[in-house]
Amino acid sequence: DINEVIKHKNIIVYLVGGCVRDLLLGLENLDLDFVTLDDGLNFAKMVHKRMGGKLTVHNNFRTGSINLGNRINIDIVTARKEYYEEPGKLPKVEFGSLLDDLIRRDFTMNTLLLDFKNLDNPIIYDYFDGVSDLYNKKIRVLHDNSFIDDPTRIYRAVRFTCRYNFEIEDNTLKLINKALKNNVLTSVSEDRLFTEIIKGIKERNSYKVLKKYDEFNLFSFISNTMFINNVIIDKFNNLEQINKIKKGYKFPQISDTEVKIMILFHNLKEKELQNLLEKLSLKKDTKKKLLELKENYGKTLNILSKPNLSSYELYKTLNKKTYEEILYYLIMNYNDNIIRSRIYQYTTNFKNKKLLIDGKDIKDLGVKEGPIYKKILDIMLKETLNNNLNTKEKQLKVLKE
Ligand code: CTP
């Protein structure tokens, strides 16, 4: 479809960046980035008209993004030039040549252009020897100032080494170490750095990324109390192998990223977590939940380890927690047989049990309103859990009795 628009309108457009890199590596990449010297936004509108999806426009840089809804994302930018006026801050942008648009990028392997006007004979333009670096598995910057301009590229370099099993080329590695020694990361906001951490934990082999981030000491710039140890790395590794376990425990589809964030913060004390969260732009509700989790963790574990824990107590303890939180408790305590079996009992047996009667049903029986209602509902919950009262009729029958 895009090819048709290009041919029909005679526009010069190239595929660029990560998708070309991954195409050459034979890997799937559904984020398609296009660059054009014509008006990127007009082109985006034409593509959108033909292909549908959700169009987002950025008027000042004549850029458009189309989300096709089938995991495919199309970004179309008008070629631009970027200036870094202050290290670590976002660049100033103006329209530029194609070469300007390539020079602003991080690594040679991300500067490849693919011209596919003739689909049978697509052409790659390679101005910085990106293809050779790609085949030699090297991550190489375009110029010596790259990490000063944008220190978050240090995180990107680490991620790419883990994702593709590449090496950071010698001079690039020296530049990273020099930039770190000069504390370039202190000029970047914690929030931007945290975004890089999140991108790392979303990688398929995130435990490797974490380990490497830590080797470069990349956590210390976000919080000087945050540290990663082998326990955390192990838990990340476990989580990646845990899909089978999740099935056995009847976990639904849940967000691994959320669980990973909980694990990542495991070593922080309450106050330390609070200080860190103040600097991050996570949703208010997410922050509240993370703090509550930290506050209640020890208490909840104590309850879950109690020798004679009743079904009712187990239900009450886990009922208000999300599946992500429960998975976190499970992962962190996977070697503890008691806790493991309690969680198993809850997720496989109790999680979907509900009290289907309420105060109104008690009132209908002529019971005078008062604290007795809560007592009755508690007793009914116990009955429901212990005797599998899974319909309202069954519960009403017991209530009457
Ligand atoms: N880029 C950059 N410096 C950054 C971030 C991005 O130079 N700090 C450039 C890279 O050339 C990259 C392009 O912008 O190819 C698009 O960025 P993004 O979509 O984040 O990167 P991808 O390379 O596609 O990485 P990923 O596969 O992780 O999405």
Short mmCIF file of N, CA, C and O in Angstrom, two decimals, residues 201-290:
data_model
loop_
_atom_site.label_atom_id
_atom_site.label_comp_id
_atom_site.label_asym_id
_atom_site.label_seq_id
_atom_site.Cartn_x
_atom_site.Cartn_y
_atom_site.Cartn_z
N ILE A 201 13.80 -3.75 30.69
CA ILE A 201 13.10 -4.88 31.30
C ILE A 201 12.01 -5.44 30.38
O ILE A 201 11.51 -6.53 30.61
N LYS A 202 11.71 -4.71 29.32
CA LYS A 202 10.76 -5.25 28.35
C LYS A 202 11.44 -6.17 27.33
O LYS A 202 10.77 -6.82 26.54
N GLU A 203 12.76 -6.16 27.33
CA GLU A 203 13.46 -7.03 26.37
C GLU A 203 13.21 -8.49 26.75
O GLU A 203 12.96 -8.81 27.91
N ARG A 204 13.32 -9.35 25.74
CA ARG A 204 13.03 -10.76 25.99
C ARG A 204 14.02 -11.36 27.01
O ARG A 204 13.64 -12.13 27.86
N ASN A 205 15.29 -11.01 26.89
CA ASN A 205 16.26 -11.53 27.86
C ASN A 205 16.63 -10.44 28.87
O ASN A 205 17.78 -10.07 29.03
N SER A 206 15.61 -9.95 29.55
CA SER A 206 15.81 -8.76 30.38
C SER A 206 16.81 -9.00 31.51
O SER A 206 17.46 -8.07 31.95
N TYR A 207 16.94 -10.25 31.98
CA TYR A 207 17.89 -10.45 33.08
C TYR A 207 19.31 -10.14 32.62
O TYR A 207 20.12 -9.62 33.38
N LYS A 208 19.59 -10.42 31.34
CA LYS A 208 20.93 -10.09 30.82
C LYS A 208 21.11 -8.57 30.74
O LYS A 208 22.16 -8.04 31.05
N VAL A 209 20.04 -7.89 30.32
CA VAL A 209 20.12 -6.42 30.20
C VAL A 209 20.38 -5.81 31.58
O VAL A 209 21.25 -4.96 31.74
N LEU A 210 19.63 -6.31 32.57
CA LEU A 210 19.80 -5.77 33.93
C LEU A 210 21.23 -5.95 34.42
O LEU A 210 21.83 -5.05 35.00
N LYS A 211 21.73 -7.14 34.16
CA LYS A 211 23.08 -7.46 34.62
C LYS A 211 24.09 -6.51 33.98
O LYS A 211 24.98 -5.98 34.63
N LYS A 212 23.90 -6.29 32.71
CA LYS A 212 24.82 -5.41 31.97
C LYS A 212 24.63 -3.94 32.39
O LYS A 212 25.61 -3.22 32.55
N TYR A 213 23.38 -3.52 32.57
CA TYR A 213 23.15 -2.16 33.07
C TYR A 213 23.93 -1.99 34.38
O TYR A 213 24.56 -0.98 34.62
N ASP A 214 23.83 -3.02 35.21
CA ASP A 214 24.48 -2.93 36.52
C ASP A 214 26.01 -2.90 36.39
O ASP A 214 26.68 -2.16 37.09
N GLU A 215 26.54 -3.70 35.46
CA GLU A 215 28.00 -3.69 35.24
C GLU A 215 28.49 -2.29 34.89
O GLU A 215 29.57 -1.88 35.28
N PHE A 216 27.66 -1.55 34.15
CA PHE A 216 28.02 -0.18 33.80
C PHE A 216 27.57 0.82 34.87
O PHE A 216 27.63 2.02 34.67
N ASN A 217 27.03 0.27 35.95
CA ASN A 217 26.60 1.11 37.07
C ASN A 217 25.46 2.07 36.70
O ASN A 217 25.39 3.19 37.19
N LEU A 218 24.59 1.63 35.82
CA LEU A 218 23.59 2.53 35.26
C LEU A 218 22.37 2.75 36.16
O LEU A 218 21.54 3.60 35.88
N PHE A 219 22.27 1.98 37.24
CA PHE A 219 21.13 2.21 38.14
C PHE A 219 21.41 3.35 39.11
O PHE A 219 20.49 4.04 39.54
N SER A 220 22.70 3.54 39.42
CA SER A 220 23.03 4.51 40.46
C SER A 220 22.60 5.93 40.09
O SER A 220 22.42 6.78 40.95
N PHE A 221 22.41 6.17 38.77
CA PHE A 221 22.05 7.53 38.36
C PHE A 221 20.57 7.83 38.58
O PHE A 221 20.14 8.97 38.53
N ILE A 222 19.81 6.76 38.81
CA ILE A 222 18.38 6.96 39.03
C ILE A 222 18.11 7.10 40.51
O ILE A 222 17.29 7.90 40.96
N SER A 223 18.80 6.25 41.27
CA SER A 223 18.63 6.32 42.72
C SER A 223 19.90 5.74 43.32
O SER A 223 20.32 4.64 42.93
N ASN A 224 20.51 6.49 44.23
CA ASN A 224 21.78 5.97 44.74
C ASN A 224 21.56 4.85 45.75
O ASN A 224 22.50 4.24 46.24
N THR A 225 20.27 4.55 46.02
CA THR A 225 20.03 3.43 46.94
C THR A 225 19.53 2.19 46.18
O THR A 225 19.35 1.14 46.77
N MET A 226 19.31 2.36 44.89
CA MET A 226 18.80 1.21 44.14
C MET A 226 19.96 0.32 43.73
O MET A 226 20.95 0.80 43.17
N PHE A 227 19.88 -0.94 44.06
CA PHE A 227 20.96 -1.84 43.62
C PHE A 227 20.36 -3.15 43.16
O PHE A 227 19.30 -3.58 43.58
N ILE A 228 21.10 -3.74 42.26
CA ILE A 228 20.66 -5.00 41.68
C ILE A 228 21.63 -6.06 42.19
O ILE A 228 22.83 -5.85 42.18
N ASN A 229 21.11 -7.14 42.70
CA ASN A 229 22.02 -8.22 43.09
C ASN A 229 21.61 -9.50 42.37
O ASN A 229 20.67 -9.52 41.58
N ASN A 230 22.34 -10.60 42.71
CA ASN A 230 22.06 -11.83 41.99
C ASN A 230 20.65 -12.34 42.23
O ASN A 230 20.06 -12.98 41.37
N VAL A 231 20.12 -12.02 43.42
CA VAL A 231 18.75 -12.48 43.71
C VAL A 231 17.79 -11.86 42.71
O VAL A 231 16.98 -12.54 42.07
N ILE A 232 17.92 -10.55 42.52
CA ILE A 232 17.02 -9.85 41.59
C ILE A 232 17.20 -10.39 40.17
O ILE A 232 16.23 -10.66 39.45
N ILE A 233 18.46 -10.55 39.78
CA ILE A 233 18.72 -11.05 38.42
C ILE A 233 18.10 -12.44 38.25
O ILE A 233 17.47 -12.74 37.24
N ASP A 234 18.25 -13.27 39.29
CA ASP A 234 17.66 -14.62 39.25
C ASP A 234 16.15 -14.56 39.10
O ASP A 234 15.55 -15.34 38.37
N LYS A 235 15.54 -13.64 39.82
CA LYS A 235 14.07 -13.53 39.77
C LYS A 235 13.62 -13.14 38.37
O LYS A 235 12.61 -13.61 37.88
N PHE A 236 14.38 -12.24 37.76
CA PHE A 236 14.04 -11.86 36.38
C PHE A 236 14.15 -13.07 35.46
O PHE A 236 13.33 -13.29 34.59
N ASN A 237 15.20 -13.82 35.69
CA ASN A 237 15.40 -15.02 34.89
C ASN A 237 14.23 -15.98 35.10
O ASN A 237 13.65 -16.51 34.14
N ASN A 238 13.84 -16.16 36.37
CA ASN A 238 12.71 -17.06 36.68
C ASN A 238 11.45 -16.61 35.97
O ASN A 238 10.73 -17.40 35.40
N LEU A 239 11.23 -15.28 36.05
CA LEU A 239 9.98 -14.76 35.49
C LEU A 239 9.89 -15.09 34.01
O LEU A 239 8.82 -15.37 33.48
N GLU A 240 11.04 -15.05 33.35
CA GLU A 240 11.00 -15.32 31.92
C GLU A 240 10.71 -16.79 31.63
O GLU A 240 10.31 -17.15 30.53
N GLN A 241 10.94 -17.64 32.61
CA GLN A 241 10.66 -19.06 32.37
C GLN A 241 9.33 -19.45 32.99
O GLN A 241 8.99 -20.62 33.06
N ILE A 242 8.61 -18.45 33.48
CA ILE A 242 7.51 -18.79 34.36
C ILE A 242 6.17 -18.98 33.65
O ILE A 242 5.18 -19.35 34.27
N ASN A 243 6.16 -18.78 32.35
CA ASN A 243 4.88 -18.89 31.66
C ASN A 243 4.19 -20.22 31.90
O ASN A 243 2.97 -20.28 32.05
N LYS A 244 4.99 -21.29 31.97
CA LYS A 244 4.41 -22.61 32.25
C LYS A 244 3.78 -22.60 33.64
O LYS A 244 2.67 -23.06 33.84
N ILE A 245 4.53 -22.03 34.57
CA ILE A 245 4.05 -21.99 35.96
C ILE A 245 2.75 -21.19 36.02
O ILE A 245 1.79 -21.59 36.65
N LYS A 246 2.74 -20.07 35.29
CA LYS A 246 1.56 -19.21 35.33
C LYS A 246 0.31 -19.98 34.91
O LYS A 246 -0.76 -19.81 35.46
N LYS A 247 0.47 -20.86 33.95
CA LYS A 247 -0.66 -21.64 33.47
C LYS A 247 -1.16 -22.57 34.59
O LYS A 247 -2.35 -22.63 34.88
N GLY A 248 -0.21 -23.26 35.23
CA GLY A 248 -0.58 -24.16 36.31
C GLY A 248 -1.31 -23.45 37.44
O GLY A 248 -2.23 -23.99 38.04
N TYR A 249 -0.89 -22.22 37.70
CA TYR A 249 -1.51 -21.43 38.77
C TYR A 249 -2.76 -20.70 38.27
O TYR A 249 -3.33 -19.89 39.00
N LYS A 250 -3.12 -20.95 37.05
CA LYS A 250 -4.30 -20.31 36.44
C LYS A 250 -4.22 -18.78 36.44
O LYS A 250 -5.23 -18.10 36.65
N PHE A 251 -3.02 -18.26 36.22
CA PHE A 251 -2.90 -16.81 36.06
C PHE A 251 -3.47 -16.43 34.70
O PHE A 251 -3.20 -17.12 33.72
N PRO A 252 -4.22 -15.34 34.61
CA PRO A 252 -4.65 -14.89 33.28
C PRO A 252 -3.49 -14.18 32.60
O PRO A 252 -2.38 -14.12 33.16
N GLN A 253 -3.71 -13.59 31.43
CA GLN A 253 -2.69 -12.76 30.78
C GLN A 253 -2.46 -11.53 31.66
O GLN A 253 -3.40 -10.77 31.88
N ILE A 254 -1.27 -11.37 32.18
CA ILE A 254 -1.04 -10.18 33.00
C ILE A 254 0.23 -9.48 32.55
O ILE A 254 0.96 -10.01 31.70
N SER A 255 0.48 -8.31 33.13
CA SER A 255 1.61 -7.52 32.67
C SER A 255 2.90 -7.92 33.38
O SER A 255 3.09 -7.62 34.56
N ASP A 256 3.78 -8.60 32.64
CA ASP A 256 5.08 -8.96 33.21
C ASP A 256 5.87 -7.71 33.59
O ASP A 256 6.61 -7.71 34.56
N THR A 257 5.69 -6.64 32.80
CA THR A 257 6.47 -5.43 33.08
C THR A 257 6.15 -4.91 34.48
O THR A 257 7.05 -4.52 35.22
N GLU A 258 4.87 -4.93 34.83
CA GLU A 258 4.50 -4.46 36.18
C GLU A 258 5.19 -5.30 37.25
O GLU A 258 5.70 -4.78 38.23
N VAL A 259 5.19 -6.62 37.04
CA VAL A 259 5.82 -7.51 38.03
C VAL A 259 7.32 -7.22 38.10
O VAL A 259 7.91 -7.17 39.18
N LYS A 260 7.89 -6.98 36.93
CA LYS A 260 9.34 -6.71 36.91
C LYS A 260 9.67 -5.41 37.65
O LYS A 260 10.70 -5.31 38.29
N ILE A 261 8.79 -4.43 37.52
CA ILE A 261 9.05 -3.18 38.25
C ILE A 261 9.02 -3.45 39.76
O ILE A 261 9.86 -2.96 40.51
N MET A 262 8.07 -4.27 40.18
CA MET A 262 8.01 -4.60 41.61
C MET A 262 9.30 -5.30 42.06
O MET A 262 9.85 -4.99 43.11
N ILE A 263 9.77 -6.22 41.23
CA ILE A 263 11.00 -6.94 41.59
C ILE A 263 12.19 -5.97 41.63
O ILE A 263 13.03 -6.02 42.53
N LEU A 264 12.21 -5.09 40.65
CA LEU A 264 13.30 -4.11 40.55
C LEU A 264 13.39 -3.24 41.81
O LEU A 264 14.46 -2.87 42.25
N PHE A 265 12.23 -2.92 42.38
CA PHE A 265 12.19 -2.07 43.56
C PHE A 265 12.29 -2.86 44.85
O PHE A 265 12.20 -2.28 45.94
N HIS A 266 12.47 -4.16 44.75
CA HIS A 266 12.41 -5.01 45.94
C HIS A 266 13.41 -4.59 47.02
O HIS A 266 13.10 -4.61 48.21
N ASN A 267 14.59 -4.22 46.60
CA ASN A 267 15.64 -3.91 47.59
C ASN A 267 15.51 -2.52 48.22
O ASN A 267 16.25 -2.19 49.13
N LEU A 268 14.62 -1.71 47.68
CA LEU A 268 14.50 -0.36 48.23
C LEU A 268 13.67 -0.35 49.51
O LEU A 268 12.65 -1.04 49.60
N LYS A 269 14.08 0.46 50.45
CA LYS A 269 13.27 0.64 51.65
C LYS A 269 12.12 1.60 51.32
O LYS A 269 12.20 2.32 50.32
N GLU A 270 11.13 1.61 52.21
CA GLU A 270 9.92 2.40 51.93
C GLU A 270 10.24 3.87 51.58
O GLU A 270 9.78 4.40 50.58
N LYS A 271 11.06 4.48 52.42
CA LYS A 271 11.37 5.89 52.23
C LYS A 271 12.15 6.10 50.92
O LYS A 271 11.92 7.07 50.19
N GLU A 272 13.06 5.17 50.65
CA GLU A 272 13.87 5.27 49.43
C GLU A 272 12.97 5.18 48.19
O GLU A 272 13.13 5.92 47.22
N LEU A 273 12.01 4.26 48.27
CA LEU A 273 11.09 4.10 47.15
C LEU A 273 10.26 5.37 46.97
O LEU A 273 10.08 5.87 45.85
N GLN A 274 9.82 5.91 48.07
CA GLN A 274 9.02 7.13 48.02
C GLN A 274 9.80 8.27 47.36
O GLN A 274 9.29 8.96 46.47
N ASN A 275 11.07 8.42 47.77
CA ASN A 275 11.90 9.48 47.17
C ASN A 275 12.06 9.28 45.67
O ASN A 275 12.00 10.22 44.89
N LEU A 276 12.25 8.02 45.28
CA LEU A 276 12.43 7.74 43.86
C LEU A 276 11.15 8.02 43.08
O LEU A 276 11.16 8.69 42.05
N LEU A 277 10.03 7.54 43.62
CA LEU A 277 8.77 7.68 42.90
C LEU A 277 8.40 9.14 42.68
O LEU A 277 7.80 9.50 41.67
N GLU A 278 8.80 9.99 43.62
CA GLU A 278 8.52 11.42 43.46
C GLU A 278 9.14 11.99 42.19
O GLU A 278 8.65 12.94 41.60
N LYS A 279 10.24 11.36 41.76
CA LYS A 279 10.93 11.89 40.58
C LYS A 279 10.43 11.27 39.28
O LYS A 279 10.84 11.68 38.19
N LEU A 280 9.59 10.26 39.36
CA LEU A 280 9.16 9.56 38.16
C LEU A 280 7.74 9.96 37.78
O LEU A 280 6.91 10.26 38.65
N SER A 281 7.47 9.92 36.46
CA SER A 281 6.13 10.34 36.04
C SER A 281 5.19 9.14 35.86
O SER A 281 4.41 9.11 34.93
N LEU A 282 5.30 8.17 36.75
CA LEU A 282 4.35 7.05 36.71
C LEU A 282 2.98 7.59 37.14
O LEU A 282 2.89 8.62 37.80
N LYS A 283 1.93 6.83 36.79
CA LYS A 283 0.59 7.27 37.20
C LYS A 283 0.50 7.29 38.73
O LYS A 283 1.11 6.46 39.39
N LYS A 284 -0.30 8.23 39.24
CA LYS A 284 -0.46 8.38 40.67
C LYS A 284 -0.88 7.06 41.33
O LYS A 284 -0.35 6.66 42.37
N ASP A 285 -1.81 6.42 40.66
CA ASP A 285 -2.36 5.19 41.19
C ASP A 285 -1.30 4.08 41.25
O ASP A 285 -1.23 3.31 42.22
N THR A 286 -0.45 4.04 40.23
CA THR A 286 0.63 3.04 40.19
C THR A 286 1.58 3.28 41.36
O THR A 286 1.99 2.34 42.06
N LYS A 287 1.91 4.55 41.58
CA LYS A 287 2.83 4.88 42.68
C LYS A 287 2.23 4.45 44.01
O LYS A 287 2.91 3.86 44.85
N LYS A 288 0.94 4.73 44.17
CA LYS A 288 0.27 4.41 45.42
C LYS A 288 0.33 2.90 45.67
O LYS A 288 0.67 2.44 46.76
N LYS A 289 0.06 2.16 44.60
CA LYS A 289 0.06 0.70 44.71
C LYS A 289 1.45 0.16 45.07
O LYS A 289 1.59 -0.76 45.88
N LEU A 290 2.48 0.74 44.44
CA LEU A 290 3.85 0.28 44.71
C LEU A 290 4.23 0.54 46.17
O LEU A 290 4.87 -0.28 46.81
#
